[in-house]
Coordinates of C-alpha atoms and ligand atoms in Angstrom, one line a residue:
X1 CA -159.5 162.0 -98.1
X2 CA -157.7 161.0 -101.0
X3 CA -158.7 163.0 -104.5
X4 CA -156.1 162.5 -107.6
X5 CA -155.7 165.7 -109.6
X6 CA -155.1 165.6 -113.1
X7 CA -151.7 167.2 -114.1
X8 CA -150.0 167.6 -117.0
X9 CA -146.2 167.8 -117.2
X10 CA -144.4 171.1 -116.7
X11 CA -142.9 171.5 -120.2
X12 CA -146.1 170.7 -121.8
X13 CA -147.9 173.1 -119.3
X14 CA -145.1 175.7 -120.5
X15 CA -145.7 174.7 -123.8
X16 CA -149.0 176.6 -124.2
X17 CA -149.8 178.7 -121.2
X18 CA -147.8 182.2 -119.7
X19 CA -148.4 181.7 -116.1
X20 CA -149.1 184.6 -114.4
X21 CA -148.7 184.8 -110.3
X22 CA -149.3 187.3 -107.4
X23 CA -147.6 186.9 -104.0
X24 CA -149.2 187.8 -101.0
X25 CA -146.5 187.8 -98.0
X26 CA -148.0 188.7 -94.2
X27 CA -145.0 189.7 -92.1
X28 CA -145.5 189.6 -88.0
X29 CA -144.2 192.6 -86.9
X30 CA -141.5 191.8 -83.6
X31 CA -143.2 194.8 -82.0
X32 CA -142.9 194.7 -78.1
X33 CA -146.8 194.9 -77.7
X34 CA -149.5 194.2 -79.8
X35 CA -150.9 196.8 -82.3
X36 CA -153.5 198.3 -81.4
X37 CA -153.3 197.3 -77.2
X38 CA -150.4 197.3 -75.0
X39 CA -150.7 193.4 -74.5
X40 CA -147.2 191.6 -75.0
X41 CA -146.3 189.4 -78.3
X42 CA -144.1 187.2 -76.0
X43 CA -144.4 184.2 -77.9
X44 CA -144.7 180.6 -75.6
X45 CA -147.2 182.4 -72.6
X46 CA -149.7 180.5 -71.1
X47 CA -153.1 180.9 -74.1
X48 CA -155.0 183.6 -73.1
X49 CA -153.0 185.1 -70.9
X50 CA -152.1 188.4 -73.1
X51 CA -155.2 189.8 -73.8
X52 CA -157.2 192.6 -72.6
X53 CA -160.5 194.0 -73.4
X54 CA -159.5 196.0 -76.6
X55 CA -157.8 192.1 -78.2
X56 CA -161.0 190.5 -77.3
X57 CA -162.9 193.0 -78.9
X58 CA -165.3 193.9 -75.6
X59 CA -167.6 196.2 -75.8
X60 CA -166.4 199.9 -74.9
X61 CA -162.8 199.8 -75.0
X62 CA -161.1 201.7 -77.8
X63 CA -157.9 200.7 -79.8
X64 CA -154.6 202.9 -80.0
X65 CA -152.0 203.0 -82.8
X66 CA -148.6 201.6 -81.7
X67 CA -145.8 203.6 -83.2
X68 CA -143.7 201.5 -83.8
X69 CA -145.4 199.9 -85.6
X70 CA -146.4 202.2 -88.3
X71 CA -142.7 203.3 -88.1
X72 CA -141.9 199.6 -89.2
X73 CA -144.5 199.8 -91.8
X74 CA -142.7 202.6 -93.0
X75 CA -139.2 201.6 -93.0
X76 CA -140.3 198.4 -95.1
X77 CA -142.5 200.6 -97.7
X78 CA -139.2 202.7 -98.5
X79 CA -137.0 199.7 -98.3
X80 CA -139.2 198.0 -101.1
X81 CA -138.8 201.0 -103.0
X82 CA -142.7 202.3 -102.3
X83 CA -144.5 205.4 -102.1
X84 CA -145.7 206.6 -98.4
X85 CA -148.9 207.5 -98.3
X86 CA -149.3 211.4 -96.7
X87 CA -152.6 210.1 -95.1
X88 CA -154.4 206.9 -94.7
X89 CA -156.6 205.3 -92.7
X90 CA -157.0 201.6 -91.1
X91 CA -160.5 200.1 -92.4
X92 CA -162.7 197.4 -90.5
X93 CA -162.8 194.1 -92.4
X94 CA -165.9 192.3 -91.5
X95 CA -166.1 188.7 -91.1
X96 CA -166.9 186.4 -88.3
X97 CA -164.5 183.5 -87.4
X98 CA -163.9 182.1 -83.8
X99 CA -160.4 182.9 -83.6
X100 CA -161.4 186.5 -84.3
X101 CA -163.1 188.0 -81.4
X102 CA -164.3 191.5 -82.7
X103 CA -165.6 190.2 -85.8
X104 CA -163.9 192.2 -87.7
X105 CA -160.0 192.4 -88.6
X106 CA -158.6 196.0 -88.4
X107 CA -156.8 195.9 -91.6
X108 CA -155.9 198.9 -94.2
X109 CA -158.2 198.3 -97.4
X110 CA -157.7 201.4 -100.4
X111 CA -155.3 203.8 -98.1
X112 CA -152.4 201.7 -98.0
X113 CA -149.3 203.2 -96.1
X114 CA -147.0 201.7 -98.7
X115 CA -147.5 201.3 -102.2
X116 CA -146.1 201.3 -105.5
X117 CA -142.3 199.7 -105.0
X118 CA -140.4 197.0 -106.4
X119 CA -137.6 194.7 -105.5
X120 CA -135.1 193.1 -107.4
X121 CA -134.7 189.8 -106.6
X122 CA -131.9 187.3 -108.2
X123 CA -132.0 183.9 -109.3
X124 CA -129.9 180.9 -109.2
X125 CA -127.9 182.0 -112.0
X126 CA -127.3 185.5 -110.7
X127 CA -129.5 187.1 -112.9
X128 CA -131.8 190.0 -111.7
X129 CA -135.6 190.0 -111.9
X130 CA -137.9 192.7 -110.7
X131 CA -140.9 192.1 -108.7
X132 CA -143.6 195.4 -108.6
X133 CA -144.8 195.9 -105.6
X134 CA -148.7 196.9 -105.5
X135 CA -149.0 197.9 -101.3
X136 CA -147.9 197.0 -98.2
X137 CA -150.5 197.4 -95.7
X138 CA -150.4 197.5 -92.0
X139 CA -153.1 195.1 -89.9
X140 CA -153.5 192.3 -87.2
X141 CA -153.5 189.0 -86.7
X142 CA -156.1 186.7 -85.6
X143 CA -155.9 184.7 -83.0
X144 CA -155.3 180.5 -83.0
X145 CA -157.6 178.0 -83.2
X146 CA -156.5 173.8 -82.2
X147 CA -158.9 171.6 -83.2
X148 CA -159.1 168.0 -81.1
X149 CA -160.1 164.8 -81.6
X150 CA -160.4 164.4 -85.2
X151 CA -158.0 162.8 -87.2
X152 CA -156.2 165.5 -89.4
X153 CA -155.9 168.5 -86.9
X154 CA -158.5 170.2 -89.2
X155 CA -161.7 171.4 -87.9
X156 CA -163.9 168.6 -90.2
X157 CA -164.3 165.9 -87.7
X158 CA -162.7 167.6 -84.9
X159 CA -165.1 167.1 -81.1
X160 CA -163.9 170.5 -80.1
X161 CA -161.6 173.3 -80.6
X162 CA -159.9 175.7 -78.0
X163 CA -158.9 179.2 -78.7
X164 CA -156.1 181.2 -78.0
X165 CA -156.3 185.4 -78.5
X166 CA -152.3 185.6 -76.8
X167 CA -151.9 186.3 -81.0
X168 CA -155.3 188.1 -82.1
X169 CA -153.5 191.6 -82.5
X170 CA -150.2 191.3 -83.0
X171 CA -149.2 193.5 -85.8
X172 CA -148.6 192.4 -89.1
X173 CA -147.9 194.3 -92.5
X174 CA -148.8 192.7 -95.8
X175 CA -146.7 192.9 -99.0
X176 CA -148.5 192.4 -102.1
X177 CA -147.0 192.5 -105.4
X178 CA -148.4 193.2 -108.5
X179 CA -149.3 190.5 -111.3
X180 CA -145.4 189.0 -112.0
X181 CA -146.0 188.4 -115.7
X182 CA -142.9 187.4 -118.1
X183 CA -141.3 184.8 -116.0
X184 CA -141.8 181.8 -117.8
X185 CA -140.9 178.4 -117.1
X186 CA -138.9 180.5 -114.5
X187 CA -142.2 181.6 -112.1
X188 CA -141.8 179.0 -109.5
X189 CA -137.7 180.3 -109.0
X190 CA -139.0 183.9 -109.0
X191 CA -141.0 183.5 -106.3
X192 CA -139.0 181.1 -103.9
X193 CA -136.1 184.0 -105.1
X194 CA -138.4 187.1 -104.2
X195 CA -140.0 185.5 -101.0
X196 CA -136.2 184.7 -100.3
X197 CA -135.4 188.5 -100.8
X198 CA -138.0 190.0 -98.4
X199 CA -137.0 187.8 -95.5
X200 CA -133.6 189.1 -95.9
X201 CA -134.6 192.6 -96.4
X202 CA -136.7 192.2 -93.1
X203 CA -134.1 190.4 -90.9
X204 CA -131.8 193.2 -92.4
X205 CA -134.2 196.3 -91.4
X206 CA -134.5 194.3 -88.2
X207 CA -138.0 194.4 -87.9
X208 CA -138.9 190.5 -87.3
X209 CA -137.2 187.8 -87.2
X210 CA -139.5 186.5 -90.0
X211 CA -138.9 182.7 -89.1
X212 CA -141.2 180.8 -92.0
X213 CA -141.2 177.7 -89.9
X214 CA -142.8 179.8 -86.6
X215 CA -145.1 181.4 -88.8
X216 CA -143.8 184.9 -89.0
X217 CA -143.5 184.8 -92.3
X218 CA -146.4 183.5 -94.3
X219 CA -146.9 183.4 -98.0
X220 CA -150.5 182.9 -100.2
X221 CA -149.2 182.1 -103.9
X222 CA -151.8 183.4 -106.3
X223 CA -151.7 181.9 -109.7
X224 CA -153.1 181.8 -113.1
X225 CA -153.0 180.9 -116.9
X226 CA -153.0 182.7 -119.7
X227 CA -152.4 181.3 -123.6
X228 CA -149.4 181.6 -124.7
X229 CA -148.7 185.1 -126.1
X230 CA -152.3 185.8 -124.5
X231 CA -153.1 189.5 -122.8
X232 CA -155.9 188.8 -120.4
X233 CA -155.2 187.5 -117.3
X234 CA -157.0 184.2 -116.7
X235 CA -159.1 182.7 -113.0
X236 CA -156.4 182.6 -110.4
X237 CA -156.3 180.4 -107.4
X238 CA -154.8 181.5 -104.6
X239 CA -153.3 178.9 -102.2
X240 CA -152.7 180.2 -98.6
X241 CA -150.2 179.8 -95.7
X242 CA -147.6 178.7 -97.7
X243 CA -144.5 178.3 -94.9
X244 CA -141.0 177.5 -96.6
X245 CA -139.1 178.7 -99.7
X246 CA -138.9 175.3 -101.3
X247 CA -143.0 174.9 -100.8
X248 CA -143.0 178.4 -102.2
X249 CA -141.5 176.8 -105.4
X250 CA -143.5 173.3 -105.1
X251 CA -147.4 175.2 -104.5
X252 CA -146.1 177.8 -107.9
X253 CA -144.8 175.0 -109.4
X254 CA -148.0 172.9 -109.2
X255 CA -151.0 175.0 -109.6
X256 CA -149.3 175.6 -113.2
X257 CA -149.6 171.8 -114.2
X258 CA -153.0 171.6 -112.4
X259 CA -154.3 175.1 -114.6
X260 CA -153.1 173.7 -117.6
X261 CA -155.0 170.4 -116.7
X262 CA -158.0 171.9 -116.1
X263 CA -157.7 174.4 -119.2
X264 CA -157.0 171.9 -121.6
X265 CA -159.3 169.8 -120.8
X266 CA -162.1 172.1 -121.3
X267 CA -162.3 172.8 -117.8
X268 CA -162.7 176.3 -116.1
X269 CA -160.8 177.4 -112.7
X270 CA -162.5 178.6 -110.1
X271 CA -161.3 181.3 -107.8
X272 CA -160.6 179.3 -104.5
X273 CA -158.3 179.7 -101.8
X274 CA -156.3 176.0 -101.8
X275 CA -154.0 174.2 -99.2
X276 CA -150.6 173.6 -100.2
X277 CA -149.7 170.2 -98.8
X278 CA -145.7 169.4 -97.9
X279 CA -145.9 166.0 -97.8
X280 CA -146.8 165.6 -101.3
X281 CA -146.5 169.2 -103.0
X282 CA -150.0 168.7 -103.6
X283 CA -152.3 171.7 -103.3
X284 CA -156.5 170.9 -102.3
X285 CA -159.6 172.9 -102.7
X286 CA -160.4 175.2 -99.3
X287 CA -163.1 177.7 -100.2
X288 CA -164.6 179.7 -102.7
X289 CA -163.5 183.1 -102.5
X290 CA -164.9 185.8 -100.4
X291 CA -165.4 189.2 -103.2
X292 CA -164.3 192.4 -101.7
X293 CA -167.6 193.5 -101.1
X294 CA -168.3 190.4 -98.8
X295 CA -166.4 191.9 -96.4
X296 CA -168.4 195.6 -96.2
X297 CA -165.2 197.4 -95.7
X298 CA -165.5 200.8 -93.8
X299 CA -163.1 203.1 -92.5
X300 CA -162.3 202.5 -89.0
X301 CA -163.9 205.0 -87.1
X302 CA -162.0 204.7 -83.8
X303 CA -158.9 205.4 -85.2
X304 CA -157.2 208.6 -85.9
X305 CA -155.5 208.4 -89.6
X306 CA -152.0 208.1 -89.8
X307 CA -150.2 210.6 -92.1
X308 CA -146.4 210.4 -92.2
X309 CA -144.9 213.9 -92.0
X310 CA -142.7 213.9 -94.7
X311 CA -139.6 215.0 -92.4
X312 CA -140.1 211.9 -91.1
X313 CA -140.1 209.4 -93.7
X314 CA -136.9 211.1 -94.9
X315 CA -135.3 210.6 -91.9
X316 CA -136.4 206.9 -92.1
X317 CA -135.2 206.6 -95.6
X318 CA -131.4 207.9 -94.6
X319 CA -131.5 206.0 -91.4
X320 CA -132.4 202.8 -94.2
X321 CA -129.8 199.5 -93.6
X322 CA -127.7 198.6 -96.5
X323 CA -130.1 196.5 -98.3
X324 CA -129.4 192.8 -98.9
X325 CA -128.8 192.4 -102.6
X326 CA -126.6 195.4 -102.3
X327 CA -124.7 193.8 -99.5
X328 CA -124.3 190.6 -101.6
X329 CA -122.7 192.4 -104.8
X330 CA -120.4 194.4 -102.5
X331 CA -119.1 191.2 -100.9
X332 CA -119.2 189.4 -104.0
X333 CA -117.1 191.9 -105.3
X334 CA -114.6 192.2 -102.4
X335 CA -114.1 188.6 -101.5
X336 CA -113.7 188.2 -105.5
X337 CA -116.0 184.8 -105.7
X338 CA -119.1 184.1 -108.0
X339 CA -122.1 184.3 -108.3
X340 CA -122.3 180.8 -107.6
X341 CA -120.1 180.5 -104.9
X342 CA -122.3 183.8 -103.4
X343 CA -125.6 181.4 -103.6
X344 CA -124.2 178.4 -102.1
X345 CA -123.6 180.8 -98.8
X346 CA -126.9 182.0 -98.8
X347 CA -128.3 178.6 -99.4
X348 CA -126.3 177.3 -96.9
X349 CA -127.6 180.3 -94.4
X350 CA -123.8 181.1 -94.3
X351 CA -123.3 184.7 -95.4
X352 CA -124.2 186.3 -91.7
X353 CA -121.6 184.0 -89.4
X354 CA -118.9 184.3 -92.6
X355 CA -119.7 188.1 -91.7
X356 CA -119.4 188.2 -88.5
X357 CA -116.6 186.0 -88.0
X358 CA -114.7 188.0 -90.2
X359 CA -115.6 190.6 -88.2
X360 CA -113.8 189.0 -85.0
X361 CA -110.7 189.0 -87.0
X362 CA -110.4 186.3 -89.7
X363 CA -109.3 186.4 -93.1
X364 CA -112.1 186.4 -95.8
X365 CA -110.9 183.3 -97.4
X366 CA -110.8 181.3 -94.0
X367 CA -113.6 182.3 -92.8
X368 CA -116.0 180.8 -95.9
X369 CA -113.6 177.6 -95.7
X370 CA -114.7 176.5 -92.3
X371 CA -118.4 177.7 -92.6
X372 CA -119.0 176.3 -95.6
X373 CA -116.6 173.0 -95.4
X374 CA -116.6 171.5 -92.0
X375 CA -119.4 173.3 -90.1
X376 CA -121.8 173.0 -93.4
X377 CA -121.0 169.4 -92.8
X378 CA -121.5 169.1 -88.9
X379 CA -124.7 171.0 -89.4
X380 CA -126.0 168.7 -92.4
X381 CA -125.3 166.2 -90.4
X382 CA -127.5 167.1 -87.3
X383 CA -130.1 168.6 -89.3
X384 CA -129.1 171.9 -87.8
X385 CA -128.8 175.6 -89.3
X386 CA -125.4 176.8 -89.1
X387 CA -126.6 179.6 -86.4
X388 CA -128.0 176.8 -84.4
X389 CA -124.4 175.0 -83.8
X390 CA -122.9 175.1 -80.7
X391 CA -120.2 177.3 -81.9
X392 CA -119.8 181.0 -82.2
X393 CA -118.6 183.0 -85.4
X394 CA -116.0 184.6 -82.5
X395 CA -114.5 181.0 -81.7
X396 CA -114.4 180.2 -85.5
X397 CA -112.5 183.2 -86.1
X398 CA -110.4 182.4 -82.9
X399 CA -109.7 178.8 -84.5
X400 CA -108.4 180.4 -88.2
X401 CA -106.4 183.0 -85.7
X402 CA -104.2 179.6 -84.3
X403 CA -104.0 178.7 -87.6
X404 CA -102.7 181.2 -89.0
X405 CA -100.1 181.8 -86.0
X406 CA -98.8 178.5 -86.9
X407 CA -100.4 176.9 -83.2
X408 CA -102.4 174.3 -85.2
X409 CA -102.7 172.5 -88.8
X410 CA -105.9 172.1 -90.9
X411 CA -106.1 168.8 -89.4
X412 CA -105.7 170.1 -85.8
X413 CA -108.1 173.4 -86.5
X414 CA -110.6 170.5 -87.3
X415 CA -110.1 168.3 -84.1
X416 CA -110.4 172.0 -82.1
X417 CA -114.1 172.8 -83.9
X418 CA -115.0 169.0 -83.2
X419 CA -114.1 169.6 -79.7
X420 CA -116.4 173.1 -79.0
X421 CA -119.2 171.1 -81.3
X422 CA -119.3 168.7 -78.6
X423 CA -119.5 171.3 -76.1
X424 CA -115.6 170.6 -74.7
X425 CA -115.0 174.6 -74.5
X426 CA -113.7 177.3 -75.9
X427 CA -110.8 176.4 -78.8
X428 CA -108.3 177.6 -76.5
X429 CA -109.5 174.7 -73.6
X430 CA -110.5 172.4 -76.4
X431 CA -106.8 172.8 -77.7
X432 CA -105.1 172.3 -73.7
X433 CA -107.4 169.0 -73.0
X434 CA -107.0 167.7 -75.8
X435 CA -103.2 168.3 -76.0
X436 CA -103.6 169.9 -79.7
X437 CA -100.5 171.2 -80.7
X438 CA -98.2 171.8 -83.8
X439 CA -95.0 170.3 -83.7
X440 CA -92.5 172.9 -84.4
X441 CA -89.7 172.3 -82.2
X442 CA -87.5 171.1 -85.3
X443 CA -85.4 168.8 -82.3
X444 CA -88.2 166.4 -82.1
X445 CA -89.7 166.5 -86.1
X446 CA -85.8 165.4 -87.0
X447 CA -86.4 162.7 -84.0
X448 CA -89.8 161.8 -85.8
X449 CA -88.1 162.2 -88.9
X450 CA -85.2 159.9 -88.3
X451 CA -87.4 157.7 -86.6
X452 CA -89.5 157.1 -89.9
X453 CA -86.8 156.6 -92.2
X454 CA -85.2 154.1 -90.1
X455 CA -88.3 152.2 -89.8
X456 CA -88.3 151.9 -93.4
X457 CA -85.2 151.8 -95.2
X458 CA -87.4 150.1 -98.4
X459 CA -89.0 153.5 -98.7
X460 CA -86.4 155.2 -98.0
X461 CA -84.0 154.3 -100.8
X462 CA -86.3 154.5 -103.3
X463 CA -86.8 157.9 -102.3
X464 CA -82.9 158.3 -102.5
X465 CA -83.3 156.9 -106.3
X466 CA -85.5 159.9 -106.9
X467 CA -88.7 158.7 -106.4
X468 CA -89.9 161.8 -104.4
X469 CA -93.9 160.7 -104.7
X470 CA -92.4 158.4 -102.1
X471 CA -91.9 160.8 -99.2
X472 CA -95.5 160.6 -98.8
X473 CA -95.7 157.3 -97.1
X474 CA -92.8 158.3 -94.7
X475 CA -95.0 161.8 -94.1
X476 CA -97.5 159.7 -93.0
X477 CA -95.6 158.0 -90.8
X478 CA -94.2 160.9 -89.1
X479 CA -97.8 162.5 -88.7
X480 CA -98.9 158.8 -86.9
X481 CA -95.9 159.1 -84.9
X482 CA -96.5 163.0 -83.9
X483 CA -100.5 162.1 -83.7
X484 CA -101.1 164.4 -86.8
X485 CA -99.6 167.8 -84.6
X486 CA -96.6 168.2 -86.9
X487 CA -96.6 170.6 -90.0
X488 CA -96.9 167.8 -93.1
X489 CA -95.1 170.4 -95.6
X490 CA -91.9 171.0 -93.0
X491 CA -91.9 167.0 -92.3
X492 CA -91.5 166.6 -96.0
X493 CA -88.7 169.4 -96.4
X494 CA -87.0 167.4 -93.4
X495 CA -87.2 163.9 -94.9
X496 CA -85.9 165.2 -98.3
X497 CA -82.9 166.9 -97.1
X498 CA -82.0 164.0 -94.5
X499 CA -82.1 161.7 -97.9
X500 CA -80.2 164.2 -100.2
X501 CA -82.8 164.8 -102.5
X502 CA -84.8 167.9 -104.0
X503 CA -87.9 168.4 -105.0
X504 CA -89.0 168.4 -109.0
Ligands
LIG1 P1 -157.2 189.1 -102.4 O1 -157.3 189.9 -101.1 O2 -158.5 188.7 -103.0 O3 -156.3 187.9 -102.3 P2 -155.3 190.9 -103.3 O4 -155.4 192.0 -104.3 O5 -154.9 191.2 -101.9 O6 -156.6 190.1 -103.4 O7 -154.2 189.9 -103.9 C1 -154.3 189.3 -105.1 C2 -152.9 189.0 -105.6 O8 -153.0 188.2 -106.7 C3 -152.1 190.2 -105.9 O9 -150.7 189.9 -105.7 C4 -152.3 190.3 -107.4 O10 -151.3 190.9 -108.1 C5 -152.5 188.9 -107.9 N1 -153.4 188.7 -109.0 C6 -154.5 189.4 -109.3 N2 -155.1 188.8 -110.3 C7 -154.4 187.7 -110.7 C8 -154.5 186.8 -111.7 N3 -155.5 186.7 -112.6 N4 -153.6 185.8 -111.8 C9 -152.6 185.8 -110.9 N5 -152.4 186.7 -109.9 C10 -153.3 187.6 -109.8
LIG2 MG1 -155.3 187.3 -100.7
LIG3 ZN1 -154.8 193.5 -75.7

C-alpha cells in the first residue's frame, strides 16, 4: 500500500499555523508481578506461560492491588511535580480486542492518582521549557498479538494470529500532559526533549528500565493546528506507539506539514489514531477515534479504592532521587563545561558511566575524555551503546589511574582499552600480555635517544642550528624504536639537551 500525502514545507507550515500537541507516554512498571495477579513480568518466558485465571479474565476470580505498584505511581506523580489524589478508584474500560481477554482494560478514568505536575525539560540550546502535566494514571497492559502469513506483520492479510497474555496485566502508568501550546517551530524538539526527560526521571526513580526499543516506554503524539495567533484548538490526530526519541521528533514534525496540507487546502482533519512509520517518517490513517463514552466507563467494582495517607506520600516525596535536570546543572556546574558539552554526553548516553567511573576514582576531566573520545568511537563504530561495550566504568577509571601514575601514555591507555574491548582482560592483564609499558628508566630513553640522533645526523644538525620544530622527527623515531612506550614530552627534553639547545 503506497498512498502520497500532500505536505507542505515546515517553514511555510510555521508560517501560518501555532501547532498545538499533547503527549501521551505509557510507562511499564518493572514490578516483580503483574498488577492486579501475582503472575511474573519475566520478560522472554515461553507465551502463555504466566498467566492465571485473574490475567485471562475467567470467570470468578477477583483482582488484587499490587503495592508496589501504586507506590511507583506515586513516587512518579510527585517526581513530576503532581497532586496525589486522597482517594481514587480504578475504572473498567470496555472494549473487546483479542489480545485482551476480560474485555475490558482496568484502567483509572476521572480519579487519577496523579495529576496536575509539570516538568521542565531543556532543549538543545540549554534552554528550559515547561511541559504541564494533566494525570498520570495507573493501568494494565494488554496482551500481544503476532499476526502470520501476510505480508506486513499486520493483521490485513494475515491467515492467522497467535496470542500471548505472558503481558496482559503487567502494570503500566500513563503520563499525560496537558495541550503544550507556545512552542513554535520548536514543538517537534520539545517533545523528543520532554519524552527524553521522563525516561530519565524514571530510570532515575528506578522504577523501569523504560527501554523505548523493548517497548517499555511508548509514546502517542497528539497534534493539531491552529491559525496563527488563533485561540481555539483545532482537530487533533493522534499517532500511537511511537518507540524512539528521534521518531518522537519525525511523527511531531510531520503531522504539522500534513495539518497545514490538509488546512490549506480546504480540507478538514479528522480525529484518527495514525501509524508513525520509521522507515520513511511517514505517518498513515489507523482508525477513527473511539469518544469516551464508547468505552462505558464504570468504576471498578472489585477493587477497593486506593487513598494515599498523606504520611505516606510525604515520606515518598523526601525519600524522592535527585531529579535528572537537577543532577545535570550540578555537574554542569562542578565539572565547569557547557551546556553543550552537557548535551553531547547525554546524547552520547555518556553521563551515567562518566558518573560512575568517576566514582571508582578518576578525575572529572579524564573520565569524559575517554567516554566521549575513544569509547564514543568504539561504540559508533559497532553500533553499540556505551553501556553495551565490553568494558566497565571501574576498568576505565583503572586505565586513567595508570595514567596518571605515569605506568602508561595516552597512546598506551588507548592500546590497554583496545585490549579489554576485545575481551583480552582486565587493563592490568591487557597491560602484562601485551607488554605495555612507559619507558622511564632514563638509561634506556638516552640509549633510544642517542640511537636516533646518530641515525640521523641531517636532522640532527639542523636541530643544533635552532630549528627546534625539528625534534619532532627524531621524537618519532625514538617512539618507533621504544614501540610508542616512552613519554614523547621527556624524549624531547632528552634530544634537546644532548644537542645543546632550548626550547623557544
Ligand atoms: P484520548 O484518550 O482520547 O487520547 P487523552 O485526554 O488521554 O485523550 O489525551 C489527549 C492528549 O491530547 C492530551 O495530552 C491532551 O492534552 C492533548 N490534546 C487534547 N486536545 C488537543 C488538541 N486539539 N490538539 C492537540 N492536542 C490535544
Ligand atoms: Mg490517547
Ligand atoms: Zn495472572
Amino acid at each position: 500500500m503506497t498512498t502520497t500525502t500532500d505536505l507542505v514545507s515546515y517553514e511555510d507550515a510555521l508560517a501560518s499555523y501555532d501547532p498545538v500537541m499533547g503527549l501521551e507516554v505509557h510507562v511499564e512498571l518493572g514490578t516483580k508481578t503483574k498488577m492486579f495477579c501475582g503472575c511474573s513480568t519475566e520478560l522472554g518466558a515461553e507465551p502463555n506461560s504466566q498467566t492465571c485465571p485473574t490475567c485471562l479474565g475467567l470467570p470468578g476470580s477477583l483482582p488484587v492491588v499490587n503495592a508496589t505498584g501504586v507506590e511507583s505511581a506515586v513516587r512518579i506523580g510527585l517526581a513530576l511535580n503532581c497532586e496525589i489524589a486522597e482517594w481514587c478508584r480504578f475504572a473498567r474500560k470496555n472494549y473487546f480486542y483479542p489480545d485482551m481477554p476480560k474485555n475490558f482494560q482496568t484502567s483509572q478514568y476521572d480519579e487519577p492518582i496523579a495529576f496536575n505536575g509539570y516538568l521542565d525539560v531543556q532543549l538543545e540550546d540549554g534552554e528550559t521549557f515547561r511541559v504541564e502535566i494533566e494525570r498520570a494514571h495507573m493501568e494494565e497492559d494488554t496482551g500481544k498479538s503476532t499476526h502470520i502469513g501476510g505480508a506486513t506483520g499486520r493483521i490485513h492479510g494475515a491467515q492467522h494470529s497467535l496470542l500471548d497474555y505472558n503481558r496482559a496485566g503487567i502494570p503500566l502508568i500513563e503520563i499525560v500532559t496537558k495541550p503544550i501550546v507556545g512552542a513554535g517551530e520548536r514543538a517537534p524538539e520539545v517533545a523528543k526533549a520532554y519524552v527524553r526527560e521522563l525516561r530519565e526521571l524514571i530510570k532515575a526513580l528506578g522504577v523501569s528500565e523504560a527501554r523505548m526499543e523493548m517497548g517499555q516506554m511508548r509514546c502517542d503524539v497528539n497534534l493539531s493546528l491552529m491559525p496563527k495567533g488563533g485561540d481555539r484548538f483545532g482537530t487533533r490526530s493522534e499517532t500511537k506507539n511511537v518507540n524512539s526519541l528521534r521518531s518522537v521528533e519525525r511523527a511531531a514534525r510531520f503531522e504539522i506539514q500534513r495539518h497545514a496540507a490538509v488546512l490549506g487546502s480546504g480540507g478538514t482533519i479528522v480525529q484518527e489514531t495514525r501509524h508513525f512509520h520509521e522507515d520513511t517518517g511517514s505517518t498513515t490513517s489507523g482508525r477513527v477515534k473511539e469518544e469516551a463514552e464508547d468505552y462505558r466507563y464504570f468504576p471498578e467494582p472489585d477493587l477497593v479504592p486506593v487513598a494515599p495517607s498523606r504520611e505516606w506520600v510525604e515520606e515518598l516525596r523526601a525519600r524522592l532521587p535527585e531529579l535528572p535536570l537537577v543532577r545535570r546543572t550540578r555537574l554542569l556546574e562542578e565539572w565547569g563545561i557547557s551546556t553543550t558539552d552537557m548535551q553531547a554526553i547525554l546524547n552520547a548516553g555518556a553521563l551515567d558511566p562518566i558518573v560512575t567511573t568517576i566514582e571508582a576514582g578518576a578525575d572529572a576531566a579524564s573520565a569524559r575524555k575517554w567516554w566521549m573520545g575513544e569509547l564514543a568511537r568504539s561504540a559508533n563504530e559497532s553500533g553499540k551503546a556505551l553501556d553495551e561495550l565490553a568494558i566497565t566504568p571501574e576498568q576505565v577509571a583503572r586505565v586513567t589511574e595508570l595514567v596518571s601514575s605515569g605506568d602508561l601514555n595516552d597512546k598506551l591507555a588507548r592500546q590497554v582499552i583496545e585490549g579489554v574491548l576485545a575481551g583480552e582482560g582486565t587493563p592490568d592483564e591487557v597491560v602484562d600480555k601485551r607488554g605495555l609499558k612507559v619507558v622511564s628508566d632514563e638509561g634506556a630513553l638516552t640509549a633510544a635517544v642517542d640511537e636516533a640522533i646518530a641515525g640521523n645526523p641531517g636532522i640532527a644538525d639542523k636541530i643544533r642550528g635552532g630549528k627546534v620544530a625539528a625534534a619532532g622527527a627524531l621524537v618519532g623515531a625514538v617512539m618507533k624504536a621504544t614501540r610508542g612506550q616512552a613519554d614523547a614530552a621527556r624524549v624531547k627534553e632528552l634530544i634537546l639537551e644532548k644537542l645543546g639547545v632550548s626550547e623557544g
